Short mmCIF file of C-alpha atoms and ligand atoms in Angstrom, two decimals:
data_model
loop_
_atom_site.label_atom_id
_atom_site.label_comp_id
_atom_site.label_asym_id
_atom_site.label_seq_id
_atom_site.Cartn_x
_atom_site.Cartn_y
_atom_site.Cartn_z
CA MET A 1 32.43 191.24 18.90
CA ALA A 2 31.23 190.73 22.63
CA TYR A 3 28.73 188.22 24.78
CA SER A 4 26.74 188.54 27.14
CA TYR A 5 28.00 186.49 30.29
CA GLY A 6 25.12 186.94 33.33
CA ASN A 7 25.19 190.93 33.54
CA HIS A 8 28.60 191.33 31.72
CA GLU A 9 30.05 191.77 28.86
CA VAL A 10 33.13 189.41 27.40
CA TYR A 11 34.90 190.24 24.70
CA ARG A 12 36.23 188.25 22.47
CA TYR A 13 40.48 188.04 21.94
CA TRP A 14 41.65 190.72 20.08
CA SER A 15 44.70 188.48 18.94
CA ASN A 16 43.51 185.13 16.92
CA GLY A 17 45.04 181.99 18.11
CA LEU A 18 42.74 181.58 21.01
CA LYS A 19 39.95 179.31 20.34
CA CYS A 20 37.03 181.17 21.63
CA ASP A 21 35.32 180.58 18.01
CA ARG A 22 33.15 178.29 20.19
CA VAL A 23 31.24 180.41 21.70
CA LYS A 24 27.70 180.61 21.37
CA ARG A 25 26.07 182.53 24.76
CA ILE A 26 28.19 182.66 27.72
CA SER A 27 25.63 182.07 30.39
CA LYS A 28 26.98 180.80 34.40
CA LYS A 29 30.18 179.17 33.77
CA GLU A 30 30.20 177.05 29.85
CA ILE A 31 33.30 175.29 28.30
CA TYR A 32 34.46 178.25 26.17
CA MET A 33 38.23 177.78 25.16
CA LYS A 34 40.98 174.55 25.87
CA THR A 35 42.48 175.21 28.93
CA GLU A 36 46.02 173.91 29.36
CA ILE A 37 47.47 172.60 32.73
CA VAL A 38 50.94 173.28 33.47
CA LYS A 39 52.46 171.93 36.75
CA ILE A 40 55.29 174.11 37.52
CA ASP A 41 58.07 173.77 40.76
CA GLU A 42 58.61 177.05 42.36
CA GLU A 43 62.44 175.70 42.95
CA GLN A 44 62.76 174.32 39.49
CA ILE A 45 60.87 176.62 37.33
CA ASP A 46 59.95 175.40 33.90
CA GLN A 47 61.15 178.24 31.61
CA GLU A 48 59.11 177.22 28.39
CA ALA A 49 56.37 177.12 30.49
CA ILE A 50 56.62 180.66 31.49
CA ALA A 51 57.38 181.91 29.00
CA ARG A 52 54.06 180.42 26.88
CA ALA A 53 52.37 181.82 29.93
CA GLY A 54 54.21 185.52 29.14
CA GLU A 55 53.06 185.56 25.08
CA ILE A 56 48.86 184.24 26.12
CA LEU A 57 49.22 187.40 28.70
CA LYS A 58 50.79 189.60 26.36
CA ARG A 59 47.97 188.78 23.73
CA GLY A 60 45.48 189.49 26.37
CA GLY A 61 44.36 186.31 27.84
CA LEU A 62 44.16 184.83 31.11
CA VAL A 63 46.76 182.41 32.88
CA ALA A 64 46.03 181.16 36.86
CA PHE A 65 48.69 180.91 38.85
CA PRO A 66 50.05 180.26 42.29
CA THR A 67 51.16 183.37 44.47
CA GLU A 68 52.16 183.10 48.46
CA THR A 69 48.77 183.68 49.50
CA VAL A 70 46.28 182.19 47.11
CA TYR A 71 46.54 181.79 43.34
CA GLY A 72 45.71 184.66 41.52
CA LEU A 73 43.27 185.27 37.43
CA GLY A 74 46.09 186.88 36.01
CA GLY A 75 45.61 189.81 32.84
CA ASP A 76 47.65 192.10 31.37
CA ALA A 77 46.69 194.86 34.05
CA LEU A 78 47.43 197.39 31.36
CA ASN A 79 45.32 196.01 28.62
CA GLU A 80 41.29 196.80 29.31
CA ASN A 81 40.55 193.99 27.21
CA SER A 82 42.78 191.67 29.38
CA SER A 83 40.21 193.37 32.67
CA ARG A 84 36.93 193.00 30.70
CA LEU A 85 37.77 189.07 30.54
CA ILE A 86 38.87 189.15 34.52
CA TYR A 87 35.68 189.62 35.59
CA ALA A 88 33.81 187.77 32.71
CA ALA A 89 35.66 184.83 33.65
CA LYS A 90 35.02 185.35 37.56
CA GLY A 91 31.66 186.71 37.74
CA ARG A 92 32.61 189.36 39.26
CA PRO A 93 31.04 193.01 39.73
CA SER A 94 32.96 195.13 37.63
CA ASP A 95 33.01 198.00 40.34
CA ASN A 96 34.85 195.85 42.78
CA PRO A 97 39.08 196.44 41.13
CA LEU A 98 41.93 194.89 40.71
CA ILE A 99 44.97 194.32 42.26
CA VAL A 100 48.04 195.06 39.63
CA HIS A 101 50.68 192.78 40.02
CA ILE A 102 54.68 193.79 39.84
CA THR A 103 57.95 192.61 40.59
CA ASN A 104 59.94 196.01 41.03
CA MET A 105 59.95 199.22 42.67
CA GLU A 106 60.90 200.94 39.33
CA ALA A 107 57.46 199.21 37.94
CA LEU A 108 55.77 201.00 40.31
CA LYS A 109 56.60 204.84 39.19
CA LYS A 110 54.83 204.06 35.82
CA ILE A 111 51.18 202.81 37.63
CA VAL A 112 51.30 205.80 40.44
CA THR A 113 51.07 209.41 40.44
CA GLU A 114 53.80 209.54 43.46
CA ILE A 115 55.14 207.29 46.24
CA PRO A 116 54.17 208.46 49.05
CA PRO A 117 57.21 207.94 51.91
CA ALA A 118 55.19 205.28 53.98
CA ALA A 119 54.90 203.17 50.84
CA ARG A 120 58.48 203.47 50.67
CA LYS A 121 59.17 201.70 54.33
CA LEU A 122 56.31 199.65 53.85
CA ALA A 123 58.16 197.72 50.82
CA GLU A 124 61.39 198.04 52.07
CA ARG A 125 59.68 196.06 54.63
CA TYR A 126 57.50 193.59 53.55
CA TRP A 127 57.61 193.41 49.85
CA PRO A 128 57.96 191.09 47.98
CA GLY A 129 55.19 189.43 49.96
CA PRO A 130 51.70 189.42 51.29
CA LEU A 131 50.70 193.22 51.05
CA THR A 132 49.07 195.50 48.87
CA MET A 133 49.39 199.33 48.74
CA ILE A 134 46.49 201.52 47.69
CA PHE A 135 48.43 204.75 45.20
CA HIS A 136 46.40 207.38 43.35
CA LYS A 137 47.15 205.61 39.62
CA SER A 138 48.64 207.53 36.20
CA SER A 139 46.76 207.26 33.21
CA ALA A 140 49.24 204.23 31.99
CA VAL A 141 46.01 201.84 34.63
CA PRO A 142 43.06 201.39 32.28
CA LEU A 143 39.59 202.57 34.73
CA ALA A 144 38.74 198.74 33.83
CA THR A 145 41.18 197.84 35.87
CA THR A 146 40.28 199.88 38.91
CA GLY A 147 36.54 199.54 39.00
CA GLY A 148 36.31 203.21 37.74
CA LEU A 149 38.30 204.41 40.59
CA ASP A 150 41.15 206.26 40.33
CA THR A 151 43.63 205.18 42.70
CA VAL A 152 45.21 201.44 42.29
CA ALA A 153 45.46 198.77 44.73
CA VAL A 154 49.89 197.54 43.60
CA ARG A 155 51.51 194.00 45.52
CA MET A 156 55.13 192.51 44.29
CA PRO A 157 54.40 188.64 45.45
CA SER A 158 57.52 187.09 46.67
CA HIS A 159 56.18 183.52 44.86
CA LYS A 160 58.86 182.44 42.53
CA THR A 161 56.72 181.05 39.32
CA ALA A 162 54.43 184.50 40.10
CA ARG A 163 57.30 186.51 39.59
CA ALA A 164 58.37 184.74 36.42
CA MET A 165 55.76 185.04 34.99
CA ILE A 166 54.95 188.82 35.19
CA ASP A 167 57.98 189.64 34.18
CA ALA A 168 57.66 187.04 30.87
CA ALA A 169 54.53 189.44 30.60
CA GLY A 170 56.06 192.62 30.39
CA GLY A 171 55.82 193.36 34.45
CA TYR A 172 52.00 193.92 35.21
CA ILE A 173 49.21 191.76 35.78
CA ALA A 174 45.81 192.83 37.53
CA ALA A 175 45.19 189.13 39.37
CA PRO A 176 42.12 189.04 41.61
CA SER A 177 41.73 185.39 43.33
CA ALA A 178 41.29 183.00 41.21
CA ASN A 179 38.11 181.27 42.45
CA ARG A 180 34.50 182.37 40.78
CA SER A 181 33.26 185.51 42.76
CA GLY A 182 31.59 184.50 46.37
CA ARG A 183 33.55 180.96 46.46
CA PRO A 184 36.55 180.38 49.04
CA SER A 185 39.77 181.77 47.71
CA PRO A 186 42.00 178.57 45.96
CA THR A 187 44.40 177.87 47.75
CA VAL A 188 45.46 174.65 45.72
CA ALA A 189 45.25 174.10 42.04
CA ARG A 190 42.36 171.70 42.31
CA TYR A 191 40.26 174.64 43.06
CA VAL A 192 41.29 176.96 40.37
CA ILE A 193 40.07 174.16 37.88
CA GLU A 194 36.52 173.82 39.21
CA ASP A 195 36.03 177.34 39.20
CA LEU A 196 38.10 178.61 35.81
CA ASP A 197 38.46 175.40 33.61
CA GLY A 198 37.21 176.60 30.33
CA LEU A 199 37.64 179.96 30.99
CA VAL A 200 41.51 180.84 30.66
CA ASP A 201 43.91 179.82 28.63
CA MET A 202 46.48 178.81 31.39
CA ILE A 203 46.35 177.22 34.55
CA ILE A 204 49.67 176.99 36.50
CA ASP A 205 49.53 174.27 39.24
CA GLY A 206 52.16 175.43 42.02
CA GLY A 207 50.65 173.01 44.43
CA GLU A 208 49.31 174.14 47.98
CA VAL A 209 50.17 178.19 48.80
CA ASN A 210 52.17 178.89 51.47
CA ILE A 211 50.26 181.48 53.74
CA GLY A 212 46.18 180.60 52.43
CA LEU A 213 44.45 183.82 53.14
CA GLU A 214 44.44 186.58 51.06
CA SER A 215 47.30 190.00 51.12
CA THR A 216 46.67 192.72 53.44
CA ILE A 217 45.55 195.76 52.02
CA ILE A 218 46.74 199.56 52.88
CA ASP A 219 45.16 202.22 51.95
CA LEU A 220 47.96 204.77 51.41
CA THR A 221 46.14 207.63 49.90
CA GLY A 222 44.48 209.18 52.89
CA GLU A 223 45.41 210.96 56.43
CA VAL A 224 46.05 208.17 58.31
CA PRO A 225 47.21 204.97 56.63
CA THR A 226 44.07 202.45 56.85
CA ILE A 227 44.01 198.63 56.84
CA LEU A 228 41.03 198.23 54.10
CA ARG A 229 41.27 194.27 54.42
CA PRO A 230 43.40 192.32 57.09
CA GLY A 231 45.70 189.78 56.19
CA TYR A 232 49.26 187.91 57.21
CA VAL A 233 50.87 191.31 57.48
CA THR A 234 49.09 192.52 60.76
CA GLN A 235 47.98 195.61 61.81
CA ASP A 236 50.31 195.40 64.93
CA MET A 237 53.48 195.11 62.28
CA LEU A 238 52.39 197.80 59.83
CA THR A 239 52.29 200.03 63.21
CA GLU A 240 55.65 199.35 63.82
CA THR A 241 57.00 200.72 60.59
CA LEU A 242 54.66 203.69 60.60
CA GLY A 243 53.52 204.45 64.11
CA LEU A 244 49.34 205.35 63.80
CA VAL A 245 47.71 202.83 61.57
CA ASP A 246 43.98 202.82 61.52
CA VAL A 247 41.91 200.34 60.23
CA ASP A 248 38.46 200.29 58.58
CA ARG A 249 35.46 200.13 60.73
CA THR A 250 33.66 198.16 58.96
CA ILE A 251 35.96 195.61 59.51
CA LEU A 252 35.81 195.42 62.80
CA ASP A 253 32.29 196.26 63.34
CA ALA A 254 30.32 193.39 62.13
CA ASN A 255 26.89 195.23 62.55
CA SER A 256 28.21 198.33 60.74
CA HIS A 257 26.11 199.42 57.59
CA GLN A 258 28.76 201.83 56.40
CA ALA A 259 30.39 200.53 52.89
CA PRO A 260 33.24 199.78 53.58
CA LYS A 261 36.70 201.43 51.17
CA ALA A 262 37.44 198.08 49.41
CA PRO A 263 34.47 197.60 47.14
CA GLY A 264 35.25 193.82 47.25
CA MET A 265 35.17 193.60 51.51
CA LYS A 266 30.78 193.98 50.59
CA TYR A 267 30.34 191.16 48.70
CA ARG A 268 29.17 187.91 50.17
CA HIS A 269 32.99 186.06 49.66
CA TYR A 270 34.03 183.05 50.27
CA ALA A 271 30.82 181.73 51.29
CA PRO A 272 30.29 177.59 51.54
CA LYS A 273 27.33 176.19 49.92
CA GLY A 274 25.82 175.50 53.35
CA ASN A 275 25.13 177.34 56.13
CA LEU A 276 27.41 178.24 58.52
CA SER A 277 27.48 179.56 62.17
CA ILE A 278 30.68 180.42 64.59
CA VAL A 279 30.58 179.22 67.82
CA GLU A 280 31.62 181.42 71.00
CA GLY A 281 32.72 181.33 73.76
CA GLU A 282 33.96 179.02 77.08
CA PRO A 283 35.62 175.64 75.19
CA GLU A 284 33.65 173.18 76.66
CA ARG A 285 30.60 174.69 76.01
CA VAL A 286 31.37 175.25 72.70
CA VAL A 287 31.85 171.24 72.08
CA SER A 288 28.52 170.30 74.19
CA TYR A 289 26.65 172.47 72.38
CA ILE A 290 27.72 171.89 68.56
CA ASN A 291 27.46 168.62 69.91
CA GLU A 292 23.65 168.86 71.02
CA ARG A 293 22.80 171.18 67.83
CA ILE A 294 24.16 167.75 65.86
CA SER A 295 22.31 165.45 67.12
CA VAL A 296 19.15 167.56 66.73
CA LEU A 297 20.33 168.18 62.69
CA GLN A 298 20.89 164.00 62.32
CA LYS A 299 17.90 163.30 63.40
CA GLU A 300 16.24 165.68 60.96
CA GLY A 301 18.11 164.16 58.25
CA ARG A 302 20.39 166.92 57.60
CA LYS A 303 24.21 166.11 56.40
CA THR A 304 26.06 167.99 59.45
CA GLY A 305 30.66 169.36 59.58
CA VAL A 306 32.08 171.36 62.29
CA ILE A 307 35.56 173.06 61.90
CA ALA A 308 37.27 171.85 64.47
CA THR A 309 41.11 172.19 65.86
CA ASP A 310 43.72 169.53 66.55
CA GLU A 311 42.95 169.72 70.69
CA THR A 312 39.21 168.93 69.88
CA VAL A 313 39.06 166.91 66.92
CA ALA A 314 38.11 164.05 68.93
CA ARG A 315 35.50 165.23 70.97
CA TYR A 316 32.72 165.61 67.59
CA HIS A 317 29.94 163.02 66.69
CA GLY A 318 28.91 164.69 62.98
CA ASP A 319 29.33 164.05 58.95
CA ASP A 320 32.79 165.72 58.57
CA ILE A 321 34.26 166.85 61.02
CA LYS A 322 37.80 168.35 59.91
CA SER A 323 40.55 169.75 61.89
CA VAL A 324 41.78 173.13 60.81
CA GLY A 325 45.02 172.81 62.77
CA SER A 326 46.44 173.10 65.85
CA ARG A 327 45.28 176.35 68.05
CA ARG A 328 49.18 177.21 68.68
CA ASP A 329 50.34 177.89 64.85
CA GLU A 330 47.64 179.81 63.39
CA GLU A 331 49.57 180.16 60.16
CA VAL A 332 48.84 176.87 59.51
CA ILE A 333 44.73 177.38 60.35
CA ALA A 334 45.01 180.54 57.77
CA ARG A 335 46.75 178.09 55.08
CA HIS A 336 44.13 175.08 55.95
CA LEU A 337 40.81 177.46 56.37
CA PHE A 338 39.84 178.17 53.08
CA ARG A 339 40.40 174.46 51.66
CA ILE A 340 38.09 172.93 54.37
CA LEU A 341 35.36 175.44 53.20
CA ARG A 342 35.58 173.92 50.11
CA GLU A 343 35.64 170.51 50.86
CA PHE A 344 31.93 170.77 53.15
CA ASP A 345 31.12 171.64 49.18
CA ASP A 346 32.71 168.53 47.87
CA ASP A 347 30.98 166.42 50.51
CA ASN A 348 27.94 168.39 49.96
CA VAL A 349 27.45 169.32 53.87
CA GLU A 350 24.23 171.52 54.83
CA VAL A 351 25.04 172.76 57.68
CA MET A 352 28.00 173.76 59.77
CA PHE A 353 30.15 175.27 62.80
CA THR A 354 32.90 175.82 64.15
CA GLU A 355 35.03 177.72 66.76
CA SER A 356 36.07 180.44 66.68
CA PHE A 357 39.79 181.88 67.12
CA GLU A 358 41.42 185.30 69.00
CA THR A 359 41.54 188.26 66.95
CA ALA A 360 45.00 188.86 67.85
CA GLY A 361 47.63 188.92 65.45
CA ILE A 362 47.09 186.95 62.01
CA GLY A 363 43.92 186.19 64.25
CA GLN A 364 41.77 188.95 62.93
CA ALA A 365 42.27 187.48 59.41
CA ILE A 366 41.48 184.12 60.05
CA MET A 367 38.26 185.51 61.90
CA ASN A 368 37.72 188.37 59.42
CA ARG A 369 37.23 185.74 56.31
CA LEU A 370 35.07 183.30 58.95
CA LEU A 371 32.40 186.05 59.54
CA LYS A 372 32.07 186.85 55.77
CA ALA A 373 31.84 182.91 55.49
CA ALA A 374 29.36 182.56 57.86
CA GLY A 375 27.33 185.53 56.79
CA HIS A 376 28.08 186.82 60.37
CA GLN A 377 26.28 184.40 62.39
CA VAL A 378 27.77 184.42 65.57
CA ILE A 379 26.07 182.30 68.80
CA GLN A 380 27.26 183.19 71.95
CA VAL A 381 26.93 179.74 74.50
O1 TXA B 1 46.73 187.81 48.30
C1 TXA B 1 46.02 188.27 47.20
O2 TXA B 1 45.88 189.93 47.57
C2 TXA B 1 45.20 188.02 45.96
C3 TXA B 1 46.54 187.47 45.44
C4 TXA B 1 45.80 186.64 44.25
O3 TXA B 1 47.27 188.45 44.95
N1 TXA B 1 44.88 188.53 45.32
C5 TXA B 1 43.48 189.23 45.86
O4 TXA B 1 42.68 189.89 44.90
O5 TXA B 1 43.02 188.41 46.38
P1 TXA B 1 41.07 190.67 44.96
O6 TXA B 1 40.51 191.31 43.80
O7 TXA B 1 40.18 189.00 45.18
O8 TXA B 1 40.77 191.66 46.13
C6 TXA B 1 41.49 192.70 46.23
C7 TXA B 1 40.95 193.43 46.83
C8 TXA B 1 38.65 193.48 47.04
O9 TXA B 1 38.11 193.69 47.94
C9 TXA B 1 39.08 195.51 45.85
O10 TXA B 1 38.02 195.54 46.35
C10 TXA B 1 40.45 196.09 46.89
O11 TXA B 1 40.98 194.51 47.13
N2 TXA B 1 40.78 196.39 46.22
C11 TXA B 1 41.30 196.76 45.00
N3 TXA B 1 41.75 197.95 44.22
C12 TXA B 1 41.41 198.79 45.10
C13 TXA B 1 41.27 200.35 45.83
N4 TXA B 1 41.84 200.75 44.29
N5 TXA B 1 40.68 201.08 46.69
C14 TXA B 1 40.37 199.95 47.29
N6 TXA B 1 39.95 198.66 47.47
C15 TXA B 1 40.75 198.05 46.16
MG1 MG B 2 38.96 187.76 46.14
#
């Protein structure tokens, strides 16, 4: 039995116990099941709730859960119906492959055809953690999970709740970020609930995540290891372990018309509802430019916002001024960025400006996400 969900098909869960019977038609977001919301403290894991999550996942259901990067929307990676449900709940095009989450190296063997030496080195150094590696997939992984590709993205998260849940579910969880397609990835449970309540069986609330940006993705299937998505594990860190590491050109060059190698990177992403521009230049000029623009916009009756830093936040006079953190600590900036983009939506801000950041280290990931959020609108002053 199938239901139409935008352009996608939602397949009714095969198992009984799940309450999908009230479904008539699922367009956009419509509540069609009762979502259990449970708080789990990573340091004191509620084993009973984890067992329940494991049962749901084994039956083909969906559970949203915290990881150290962002919240994930999990389903059994080896069950093609679960993967279809993930695409439907997320409203995501089904050519955009999912990351398979595991908890140990033994599990990796079953889902890939070979583990190249570079992958072993990276796993030793960065797993469990915020790094995703692309391998050639084995037949154990359905094409529905990999968006039709013969490669598979694999990550071993370090978050204890995530790990307990993956183990309880049988070891393989496919999970995109737990937002509806196109919205900023959720770093707090509130936004998972906002996007997915009624569309998944369970949401695990583990508080604010630690990193705040999605994992670094590195492709190990070509001749030279290539970064497809920058993240907390930086190019320098990867180069230190592997020697030569390339970066997908489309990440570096905002004007590139080539398709990015990670299919998901081509979609408009992380975008707030209002219009966001990045203002780049000497700090004093950035502050005065943004304030001038805001004065004009306010006269027109537009609601304005600024993503500032601790160093400059007191100097702006828009309607909604938020500091993303101090320039001296980019990890804090990474952790707060997506939440702030969401808060502008909560406040119905129409026009936003953000300062720009260095592209070294984790700054490369911060600017990559900001550029996407801004639809590549950069103003040089
Ligand atoms: O930190 C993260 O990676 C989070 C947490 C939940 O683990 N997950 C996440 O998943 O960000 P998602 O689906 O939002 O982003 C996955 C990205 C997409 O851009 C997708 O196109 C790319 O990974 N990807 C997945 N499999 C791929 C493959 N076989 N080849 C190339 N890119 C792939
Ligand atoms: Mg995502």
